[in-house]
Amino acid sequence: MMKLFQRKHTITLTAPVNGMYVDLRKAGDTAVTAGFAIEPMEGEIHAPIAGQITKVTDQTVTIAADFGCEYLVQVGTLADALDPQVVNWQVAVGDAVAPDVILATASIDAIHATNQSALVTCGLINKQADDFEISQTGLVSQGNNLATLKVKA
């Protein structure tokens, strides 16, 4: 197929937690190419998009969604090796998720007690977005539309 005929698709990401928006450039080490981070006020982390879980690690979960896109949800920075006990993933590989589904519960206080970051970072990992726009900054609420991006497929 010629790339000339690829269409751009608009995708919306919702806030996975209640908290304070953080620019991705200030989020530390992450594999996300277009996304955002949130300093969480509580430990209930939801899916930012509908899709299927393809990978779960101690700090991350990967979601395959429409148009061949993969999204990462990461707790803390990759430089911080969080205690596996502080993030309790509620999903497994193969599970279908939507923005109202809880991905994990995390002990924010336990993470902060070790002087590590509890940032929840999420966004696109396997493609470059042609356009990326944050629709809300400051204090965000879980489930609110937070970002839109366009990808070719």
CSV table of N, CA and C in Angstrom, one decimal:
chain,number,residue,atom,x,y,z
A,1,MET,N,0.8,-1.2,0.0
A,1,MET,CA,0.0,0.0,0.0
A,1,MET,C,0.9,1.2,0.0
A,2,MET,N,0.5,2.2,-0.8
A,2,MET,CA,1.3,3.4,-0.9
A,2,MET,C,0.9,4.3,0.3
A,3,LYS,N,1.9,5.0,0.9
A,3,LYS,CA,1.7,5.8,2.0
A,3,LYS,C,0.9,7.1,1.6
A,4,LEU,N,0.9,7.4,0.4
A,4,LEU,CA,0.2,8.5,-0.1
A,4,LEU,C,-1.3,8.5,0.2
A,5,PHE,N,-1.9,7.3,0.3
A,5,PHE,CA,-3.3,7.1,0.6
A,5,PHE,C,-3.6,6.8,2.0
A,6,GLN,N,-2.7,7.0,2.9
A,6,GLN,CA,-3.0,6.7,4.4
A,6,GLN,C,-3.8,7.9,4.9
A,7,ARG,N,-4.7,7.6,5.8
A,7,ARG,CA,-5.6,8.6,6.4
A,7,ARG,C,-5.1,8.9,7.8
A,8,LYS,N,-5.3,10.1,8.2
A,8,LYS,CA,-5.0,10.5,9.6
A,8,LYS,C,-6.2,10.3,10.4
A,9,HIS,N,-6.0,9.7,11.5
A,9,HIS,CA,-7.1,9.4,12.5
A,9,HIS,C,-6.9,10.1,13.8
A,10,THR,N,-7.9,10.7,14.3
A,10,THR,CA,-7.9,11.4,15.5
A,10,THR,C,-8.2,10.5,16.7
A,11,ILE,N,-7.4,10.5,17.7
A,11,ILE,CA,-7.6,9.6,18.9
A,11,ILE,C,-7.6,10.5,20.1
A,12,THR,N,-8.5,10.2,21.0
A,12,THR,CA,-8.6,11.0,22.3
A,12,THR,C,-8.1,10.1,23.4
A,13,LEU,N,-7.3,10.7,24.3
A,13,LEU,CA,-6.8,10.0,25.5
A,13,LEU,C,-7.5,10.7,26.7
A,14,THR,N,-8.0,9.9,27.7
A,14,THR,CA,-8.6,10.5,28.9
A,14,THR,C,-7.6,10.5,30.0
A,15,ALA,N,-7.8,11.3,31.0
A,15,ALA,CA,-6.9,11.3,32.2
A,15,ALA,C,-7.1,10.0,33.0
A,16,PRO,N,-6.1,9.3,33.2
A,16,PRO,CA,-6.2,8.0,34.0
A,16,PRO,C,-6.4,8.1,35.5
A,17,VAL,N,-6.0,9.3,36.0
A,17,VAL,CA,-6.1,9.5,37.4
A,17,VAL,C,-6.5,11.0,37.7
A,18,ASN,N,-6.9,11.2,38.9
A,18,ASN,CA,-7.1,12.6,39.4
A,18,ASN,C,-5.8,13.1,39.9
A,19,GLY,N,-5.4,14.3,39.4
A,19,GLY,CA,-4.2,14.9,39.8
A,19,GLY,C,-3.8,16.1,39.1
A,20,MET,N,-2.5,16.5,39.1
A,20,MET,CA,-2.0,17.7,38.5
A,20,MET,C,-1.2,17.3,37.2
A,21,TYR,N,-1.6,17.9,36.1
A,21,TYR,CA,-1.0,17.7,34.8
A,21,TYR,C,0.5,18.1,34.9
A,22,VAL,N,1.3,17.3,34.3
A,22,VAL,CA,2.8,17.6,34.2
A,22,VAL,C,3.2,17.4,32.7
A,23,ASP,N,3.9,18.4,32.2
A,23,ASP,CA,4.4,18.3,30.8
A,23,ASP,C,5.3,17.1,30.6
A,24,LEU,N,5.1,16.3,29.6
A,24,LEU,CA,5.9,15.1,29.4
A,24,LEU,C,7.4,15.3,29.4
A,25,ARG,N,7.8,16.5,29.0
A,25,ARG,CA,9.3,16.8,29.0
A,25,ARG,C,9.8,16.9,30.4
A,26,LYS,N,9.0,17.0,31.4
A,26,LYS,CA,9.4,17.1,32.8
A,26,LYS,C,9.2,15.7,33.5
A,27,ALA,N,8.7,14.7,32.8
A,27,ALA,CA,8.3,13.5,33.4
A,27,ALA,C,9.5,12.5,33.6
A,28,GLY,N,10.7,12.8,33.1
A,28,GLY,CA,11.8,11.8,33.3
A,28,GLY,C,11.8,10.8,32.2
A,29,ASP,N,12.5,9.7,32.5
A,29,ASP,CA,12.7,8.6,31.5
A,29,ASP,C,11.4,7.9,31.2
A,30,THR,N,11.0,7.9,30.0
A,30,THR,CA,9.8,7.2,29.5
A,30,THR,C,10.0,6.9,28.0
A,31,ALA,N,9.2,5.9,27.6
A,31,ALA,CA,9.2,5.4,26.2
A,31,ALA,C,8.1,6.2,25.4
A,32,VAL,N,7.3,7.0,26.0
A,32,VAL,CA,6.2,7.6,25.4
A,32,VAL,C,6.7,8.7,24.4
A,33,THR,N,6.1,8.7,23.1
A,33,THR,CA,6.5,9.6,22.1
A,33,THR,C,5.6,10.8,22.1
A,34,ALA,N,4.3,10.6,22.4
A,34,ALA,CA,3.3,11.7,22.5
A,34,ALA,C,2.4,11.4,23.6
A,35,GLY,N,2.4,12.2,24.6
A,35,GLY,CA,1.6,11.9,25.8
A,35,GLY,C,1.7,12.9,26.9
A,36,PHE,N,1.4,12.5,28.1
A,36,PHE,CA,1.4,13.4,29.2
A,36,PHE,C,1.7,12.6,30.5
A,37,ALA,N,1.9,13.4,31.6
A,37,ALA,CA,2.1,12.8,32.9
A,37,ALA,C,1.2,13.5,33.9
A,38,ILE,N,0.8,12.8,34.9
A,38,ILE,CA,-0.1,13.4,36.0
A,38,ILE,C,0.5,13.0,37.3
A,39,GLU,N,0.7,14.0,38.2
A,39,GLU,CA,1.1,13.7,39.6
A,39,GLU,C,-0.2,13.3,40.3
A,40,PRO,N,-0.4,12.1,40.6
A,40,PRO,CA,-1.7,11.6,41.1
A,40,PRO,C,-2.0,12.1,42.6
A,41,MET,N,-3.3,12.3,42.8
A,41,MET,CA,-3.8,12.6,44.1
A,41,MET,C,-4.2,11.4,44.9
A,42,GLU,N,-4.5,10.3,44.1
A,42,GLU,CA,-5.0,9.1,44.7
A,42,GLU,C,-4.4,8.0,43.8
A,43,GLY,N,-4.5,6.7,44.3
A,43,GLY,CA,-3.9,5.6,43.7
A,43,GLY,C,-4.7,4.8,42.7
A,44,GLU,N,-5.9,5.2,42.3
A,44,GLU,CA,-6.7,4.4,41.4
A,44,GLU,C,-6.4,4.9,40.0
A,45,ILE,N,-5.8,4.0,39.2
A,45,ILE,CA,-5.3,4.3,37.8
A,45,ILE,C,-6.2,3.6,36.8
A,46,HIS,N,-6.8,4.4,35.9
A,46,HIS,CA,-7.8,3.8,34.9
A,46,HIS,C,-7.1,3.8,33.5
A,47,ALA,N,-7.7,3.1,32.6
A,47,ALA,CA,-7.2,3.1,31.2
A,47,ALA,C,-7.4,4.5,30.5
A,48,PRO,N,-6.5,5.0,29.8
A,48,PRO,CA,-6.7,6.2,29.1
A,48,PRO,C,-7.4,6.1,27.7
A,49,ILE,N,-7.6,4.8,27.3
A,49,ILE,CA,-8.1,4.5,26.0
A,49,ILE,C,-8.6,3.1,26.0
A,50,ALA,N,-9.6,2.8,25.1
A,50,ALA,CA,-10.1,1.5,24.9
A,50,ALA,C,-9.1,0.6,24.1
A,51,GLY,N,-8.9,-0.6,24.5
A,51,GLY,CA,-8.0,-1.5,23.7
A,51,GLY,C,-7.8,-2.8,24.5
A,52,GLN,N,-6.7,-3.5,24.2
A,52,GLN,CA,-6.4,-4.8,24.7
A,52,GLN,C,-5.0,-4.8,25.4
A,53,ILE,N,-4.9,-5.3,26.6
A,53,ILE,CA,-3.7,-5.3,27.3
A,53,ILE,C,-2.7,-6.3,26.6
A,54,THR,N,-1.5,-5.9,26.2
A,54,THR,CA,-0.5,-6.7,25.6
A,54,THR,C,0.7,-7.0,26.4
A,55,LYS,N,0.9,-6.2,27.4
A,55,LYS,CA,2.1,-6.4,28.3
A,55,LYS,C,1.9,-5.8,29.6
A,56,VAL,N,2.3,-6.5,30.7
A,56,VAL,CA,2.3,-5.9,32.1
A,56,VAL,C,3.6,-6.2,32.7
A,57,THR,N,4.2,-5.1,33.3
A,57,THR,CA,5.5,-5.2,34.1
A,57,THR,C,5.2,-4.6,35.4
A,58,ASP,N,6.2,-4.6,36.3
A,58,ASP,CA,6.1,-4.0,37.6
A,58,ASP,C,5.6,-2.5,37.6
A,59,GLN,N,6.0,-1.8,36.6
A,59,GLN,CA,5.7,-0.3,36.5
A,59,GLN,C,4.9,0.1,35.3
A,60,THR,N,4.7,-0.8,34.4
A,60,THR,CA,4.0,-0.4,33.1
A,60,THR,C,2.9,-1.4,32.7
A,61,VAL,N,2.0,-0.9,31.9
A,61,VAL,CA,1.1,-1.7,31.1
A,61,VAL,C,1.0,-1.2,29.7
A,62,THR,N,0.9,-2.0,28.7
A,62,THR,CA,0.8,-1.6,27.3
A,62,THR,C,-0.6,-2.0,26.8
A,63,ILE,N,-1.2,-1.1,26.1
A,63,ILE,CA,-2.5,-1.3,25.6
A,63,ILE,C,-2.5,-1.1,24.1
A,64,ALA,N,-2.9,-2.2,23.3
A,64,ALA,CA,-3.0,-2.1,21.9
A,64,ALA,C,-4.4,-1.5,21.6
A,65,ALA,N,-4.5,-0.5,20.7
A,65,ALA,CA,-5.8,0.1,20.4
A,65,ALA,C,-5.9,0.2,18.9
A,66,ASP,N,-6.9,1.0,18.5
A,66,ASP,CA,-7.2,1.2,17.1
A,66,ASP,C,-6.1,1.7,16.3
A,67,PHE,N,-6.1,1.4,15.0
A,67,PHE,CA,-5.1,1.9,14.0
A,67,PHE,C,-3.7,1.5,14.2
A,68,GLY,N,-3.5,0.3,14.9
A,68,GLY,CA,-2.2,-0.2,15.1
A,68,GLY,C,-1.4,0.5,16.2
A,69,CYS,N,-2.0,1.3,17.0
A,69,CYS,CA,-1.4,2.1,18.0
A,69,CYS,C,-1.2,1.4,19.3
A,70,GLU,N,-0.1,1.6,20.0
A,70,GLU,CA,0.1,1.0,21.3
A,70,GLU,C,0.4,2.2,22.3
A,71,TYR,N,-0.2,2.1,23.4
A,71,TYR,CA,-0.1,3.1,24.5
A,71,TYR,C,0.5,2.5,25.7
A,72,LEU,N,1.3,3.3,26.4
A,72,LEU,CA,1.9,2.8,27.6
A,72,LEU,C,1.4,3.6,28.8
A,73,VAL,N,1.1,3.0,29.9
A,73,VAL,CA,0.7,3.6,31.1
A,73,VAL,C,1.8,3.2,32.1
A,74,GLN,N,2.5,4.2,32.6
A,74,GLN,CA,3.7,3.9,33.5
A,74,GLN,C,3.5,4.6,34.8
A,75,VAL,N,3.9,3.9,35.9
A,75,VAL,CA,3.9,4.5,37.2
A,75,VAL,C,5.3,4.7,37.6
A,76,GLY,N,5.6,6.0,38.0
A,76,GLY,CA,7.0,6.3,38.4
A,76,GLY,C,7.8,6.5,37.1
A,77,THR,N,9.1,6.7,37.3
A,77,THR,CA,10.0,6.8,36.1
A,77,THR,C,10.8,5.5,36.0
A,78,LEU,N,11.2,5.3,34.8
A,78,LEU,CA,11.9,4.0,34.5
A,78,LEU,C,13.2,3.9,35.3
A,79,ALA,N,13.8,5.1,35.7
A,79,ALA,CA,15.0,5.1,36.5
A,79,ALA,C,14.8,4.7,37.9
A,80,ASP,N,13.5,4.8,38.4
A,80,ASP,CA,13.2,4.4,39.7
A,80,ASP,C,12.7,2.9,39.7
A,81,ALA,N,13.4,2.1,40.4
A,81,ALA,CA,12.9,0.7,40.4
A,81,ALA,C,11.9,0.6,41.6
A,82,LEU,N,10.7,0.8,41.3
A,82,LEU,CA,9.7,0.8,42.4
A,82,LEU,C,9.5,-0.6,43.0
A,83,ASP,N,9.2,-0.7,44.3
A,83,ASP,CA,8.9,-1.9,44.9
A,83,ASP,C,7.7,-2.5,44.3
A,84,PRO,N,7.7,-3.8,43.8
A,84,PRO,CA,6.6,-4.4,43.1
A,84,PRO,C,5.3,-4.4,43.9
A,85,GLN,N,5.4,-4.2,45.3
A,85,GLN,CA,4.3,-4.3,46.1
A,85,GLN,C,3.4,-3.0,46.1
A,86,VAL,N,4.0,-1.9,45.6
A,86,VAL,CA,3.3,-0.6,45.6
A,86,VAL,C,2.4,-0.4,44.4
A,87,VAL,N,2.5,-1.1,43.4
A,87,VAL,CA,1.6,-1.1,42.2
A,87,VAL,C,0.9,-2.4,42.1
A,88,ASN,N,-0.4,-2.4,42.2
A,88,ASN,CA,-1.1,-3.7,42.1
A,88,ASN,C,-2.0,-3.6,40.8
A,89,TRP,N,-1.4,-4.2,39.7
A,89,TRP,CA,-2.2,-4.2,38.5
A,89,TRP,C,-3.4,-5.1,38.6
A,90,GLN,N,-4.5,-4.6,38.1
A,90,GLN,CA,-5.8,-5.3,38.1
A,90,GLN,C,-6.1,-6.0,36.8
A,91,VAL,N,-5.2,-5.9,35.8
A,91,VAL,CA,-5.4,-6.4,34.5
A,91,VAL,C,-4.3,-7.4,34.1
A,92,ALA,N,-4.6,-8.2,33.1
A,92,ALA,CA,-3.6,-9.2,32.6
A,92,ALA,C,-3.6,-9.1,31.1
A,93,VAL,N,-2.6,-9.7,30.5
A,93,VAL,CA,-2.4,-9.7,29.1
A,93,VAL,C,-3.7,-10.4,28.5
A,94,GLY,N,-4.2,-9.8,27.5
A,94,GLY,CA,-5.4,-10.3,26.8
A,94,GLY,C,-6.7,-9.6,27.3
A,95,ASP,N,-6.7,-8.9,28.4
A,95,ASP,CA,-7.9,-8.3,28.9
A,95,ASP,C,-8.3,-7.1,28.0
A,96,ALA,N,-9.6,-6.9,27.8
A,96,ALA,CA,-10.1,-5.7,27.1
A,96,ALA,C,-10.3,-4.7,28.1
A,97,VAL,N,-10.0,-3.4,27.8
A,97,VAL,CA,-10.1,-2.3,28.7
A,97,VAL,C,-10.8,-1.1,28.0
A,98,ALA,N,-11.4,-0.2,28.8
A,98,ALA,CA,-12.0,1.0,28.3
A,98,ALA,C,-11.6,2.1,29.4
A,99,PRO,N,-11.8,3.3,29.1
A,99,PRO,CA,-11.5,4.4,30.1
A,99,PRO,C,-12.1,4.3,31.4
A,100,ASP,N,-13.2,3.5,31.6
A,100,ASP,CA,-13.8,3.4,32.9
A,100,ASP,C,-13.2,2.2,33.7
A,101,VAL,N,-12.3,1.4,33.1
A,101,VAL,CA,-11.7,0.2,33.7
A,101,VAL,C,-10.5,0.6,34.6
A,102,ILE,N,-10.5,0.1,35.8
A,102,ILE,CA,-9.3,0.3,36.6
A,102,ILE,C,-8.2,-0.6,36.2
A,103,LEU,N,-7.0,0.0,35.9
A,103,LEU,CA,-5.8,-0.8,35.5
A,103,LEU,C,-5.1,-1.2,36.7
A,104,ALA,N,-5.0,-0.3,37.7
A,104,ALA,CA,-4.1,-0.6,38.9
A,104,ALA,C,-4.5,0.2,40.0
A,105,THR,N,-4.1,-0.2,41.2
A,105,THR,CA,-4.1,0.6,42.4
A,105,THR,C,-2.7,0.7,42.8
A,106,ALA,N,-2.3,1.9,43.3
A,106,ALA,CA,-1.0,2.2,43.7
A,106,ALA,C,-0.9,2.9,45.0
A,107,SER,N,0.0,2.5,45.8
A,107,SER,CA,0.2,3.2,47.1
A,107,SER,C,1.1,4.4,46.9
A,108,ILE,N,0.4,5.6,46.7
A,108,ILE,CA,1.1,6.8,46.4
A,108,ILE,C,2.0,7.2,47.6
A,109,ASP,N,1.5,7.0,48.8
A,109,ASP,CA,2.2,7.4,50.0
A,109,ASP,C,3.5,6.5,50.2
A,110,ALA,N,3.4,5.2,49.9
A,110,ALA,CA,4.5,4.3,49.9
A,110,ALA,C,5.6,4.7,48.9
A,111,ILE,N,5.2,5.1,47.7
A,111,ILE,CA,6.1,5.6,46.7
A,111,ILE,C,6.8,6.8,47.2
A,112,HIS,N,6.1,7.8,47.7
A,112,HIS,CA,6.7,9.0,48.1
A,112,HIS,C,7.6,8.8,49.3
A,113,ALA,N,7.2,7.9,50.2
A,113,ALA,CA,8.1,7.6,51.4
A,113,ALA,C,9.5,7.2,51.0
A,114,THR,N,9.7,6.6,49.8
A,114,THR,CA,11.0,6.2,49.3
A,114,THR,C,11.6,7.2,48.5
A,115,ASN,N,11.1,8.5,48.5
A,115,ASN,CA,11.6,9.6,47.7
A,115,ASN,C,11.6,9.3,46.2
A,116,GLN,N,10.7,8.5,45.7
A,116,GLN,CA,10.6,8.2,44.3
A,116,GLN,C,9.3,8.9,43.7
A,117,SER,N,9.3,9.0,42.4
A,117,SER,CA,8.2,9.6,41.7
A,117,SER,C,7.0,8.7,41.6
A,118,ALA,N,5.8,9.3,41.8
A,118,ALA,CA,4.6,8.5,41.6
A,118,ALA,C,3.9,9.0,40.3
A,119,LEU,N,4.6,9.7,39.5
A,119,LEU,CA,3.9,10.2,38.2
A,119,LEU,C,3.3,9.1,37.4
A,120,VAL,N,2.2,9.3,36.9
A,120,VAL,CA,1.5,8.4,36.0
A,120,VAL,C,1.7,9.0,34.6
A,121,THR,N,2.5,8.3,33.8
A,121,THR,CA,2.7,8.8,32.4
A,121,THR,C,2.0,7.9,31.4
A,122,CYS,N,1.4,8.5,30.5
A,122,CYS,CA,0.7,7.7,29.4
A,122,CYS,C,0.8,8.4,28.1
A,123,GLY,N,0.8,7.5,27.1
A,123,GLY,CA,0.8,8.0,25.7
A,123,GLY,C,1.2,7.0,24.7
A,124,LEU,N,1.4,7.4,23.5
A,124,LEU,CA,1.7,6.6,22.3
A,124,LEU,C,3.2,6.2,22.4
A,125,ILE,N,3.4,4.9,22.1
A,125,ILE,CA,4.8,4.4,22.1
A,125,ILE,C,5.3,3.8,20.8
A,126,ASN,N,4.5,3.4,19.9
A,126,ASN,CA,5.0,2.7,18.7
A,126,ASN,C,4.9,3.5,17.4
A,127,LYS,N,4.4,4.7,17.5
A,127,LYS,CA,4.3,5.5,16.3
A,127,LYS,C,4.6,7.0,16.7
A,128,GLN,N,4.8,7.8,15.7
A,128,GLN,CA,4.9,9.2,15.9
A,128,GLN,C,3.6,9.9,15.6
A,129,ALA,N,3.1,10.7,16.5
A,129,ALA,CA,1.9,11.4,16.2
A,129,ALA,C,2.2,12.6,15.3
A,130,ASP,N,1.3,12.7,14.3
A,130,ASP,CA,1.4,13.8,13.3
A,130,ASP,C,1.0,15.2,14.0
A,131,ASP,N,0.1,15.1,15.0
A,131,ASP,CA,-0.3,16.2,15.7
A,131,ASP,C,-0.7,15.8,17.1
A,132,PHE,N,-0.4,16.6,18.1
A,132,PHE,CA,-0.7,16.2,19.5
A,132,PHE,C,-1.1,17.5,20.2
A,133,GLU,N,-2.2,17.4,20.9
A,133,GLU,CA,-2.8,18.6,21.5
A,133,GLU,C,-3.3,18.3,22.9
A,134,ILE,N,-2.8,19.0,23.9
A,134,ILE,CA,-3.4,18.9,25.3
A,134,ILE,C,-4.5,19.8,25.4
A,135,SER,N,-5.7,19.3,25.9
A,135,SER,CA,-6.9,20.1,26.0
A,135,SER,C,-7.1,20.7,27.4
A,136,GLN,N,-6.3,20.2,28.4
A,136,GLN,CA,-6.5,20.7,29.7
A,136,GLN,C,-5.2,20.6,30.5
A,137,THR,N,-4.8,21.6,31.3
A,137,THR,CA,-3.6,21.5,32.1
A,137,THR,C,-4.1,21.8,33.5
A,138,GLY,N,-3.2,21.9,34.5
A,138,GLY,CA,-3.5,22.1,35.9
A,138,GLY,C,-4.1,20.9,36.5
A,139,LEU,N,-5.1,21.1,37.3
A,139,LEU,CA,-5.8,20.0,38.0
A,139,LEU,C,-6.7,19.3,37.0
A,140,VAL,N,-6.5,17.9,36.9
A,140,VAL,CA,-7.4,17.2,36.0
A,140,VAL,C,-8.1,16.1,36.7
A,141,SER,N,-9.2,15.7,36.2
A,141,SER,CA,-10.1,14.7,36.8
A,141,SER,C,-10.1,13.4,35.9
A,142,GLN,N,-10.0,12.3,36.6
A,142,GLN,CA,-10.0,11.0,35.9
A,142,GLN,C,-11.2,10.9,35.0
A,143,GLY,N,-11.0,10.5,33.7
A,143,GLY,CA,-12.1,10.3,32.8
A,143,GLY,C,-12.3,11.5,31.9
A,144,ASN,N,-11.7,12.7,32.2
A,144,ASN,CA,-11.8,13.8,31.3
A,144,ASN,C,-11.0,13.7,30.1
A,145,ASN,N,-11.5,14.1,28.9
A,145,ASN,CA,-10.7,14.1,27.7
A,145,ASN,C,-9.5,15.1,28.0
A,146,LEU,N,-8.3,14.5,27.9
A,146,LEU,CA,-7.1,15.3,28.2
A,146,LEU,C,-6.2,15.6,27.0
A,147,ALA,N,-6.2,14.7,26.0
A,147,ALA,CA,-5.3,15.0,24.8
A,147,ALA,C,-5.9,14.3,23.6
A,148,THR,N,-5.6,14.9,22.5
A,148,THR,CA,-5.9,14.3,21.2
A,148,THR,C,-4.7,14.2,20.4
A,149,LEU,N,-4.6,13.2,19.6
A,149,LEU,CA,-3.5,13.0,18.7
A,149,LEU,C,-4.0,12.5,17.4
A,150,LYS,N,-3.2,12.7,16.3
A,150,LYS,CA,-3.5,12.2,15.0
A,150,LYS,C,-2.4,11.3,14.5
A,151,VAL,N,-2.8,10.2,14.0
A,151,VAL,CA,-1.8,9.2,13.5
A,151,VAL,C,-2.3,8.7,12.1
A,152,LYS,N,-1.3,8.3,11.3
A,152,LYS,CA,-1.6,7.8,10.0
A,152,LYS,C,-1.8,6.3,10.1
A,153,ALA,N,-2.8,5.8,9.4
A,153,ALA,CA,-3.0,4.4,9.3
A,153,ALA,C,-3.7,4.0,8.0
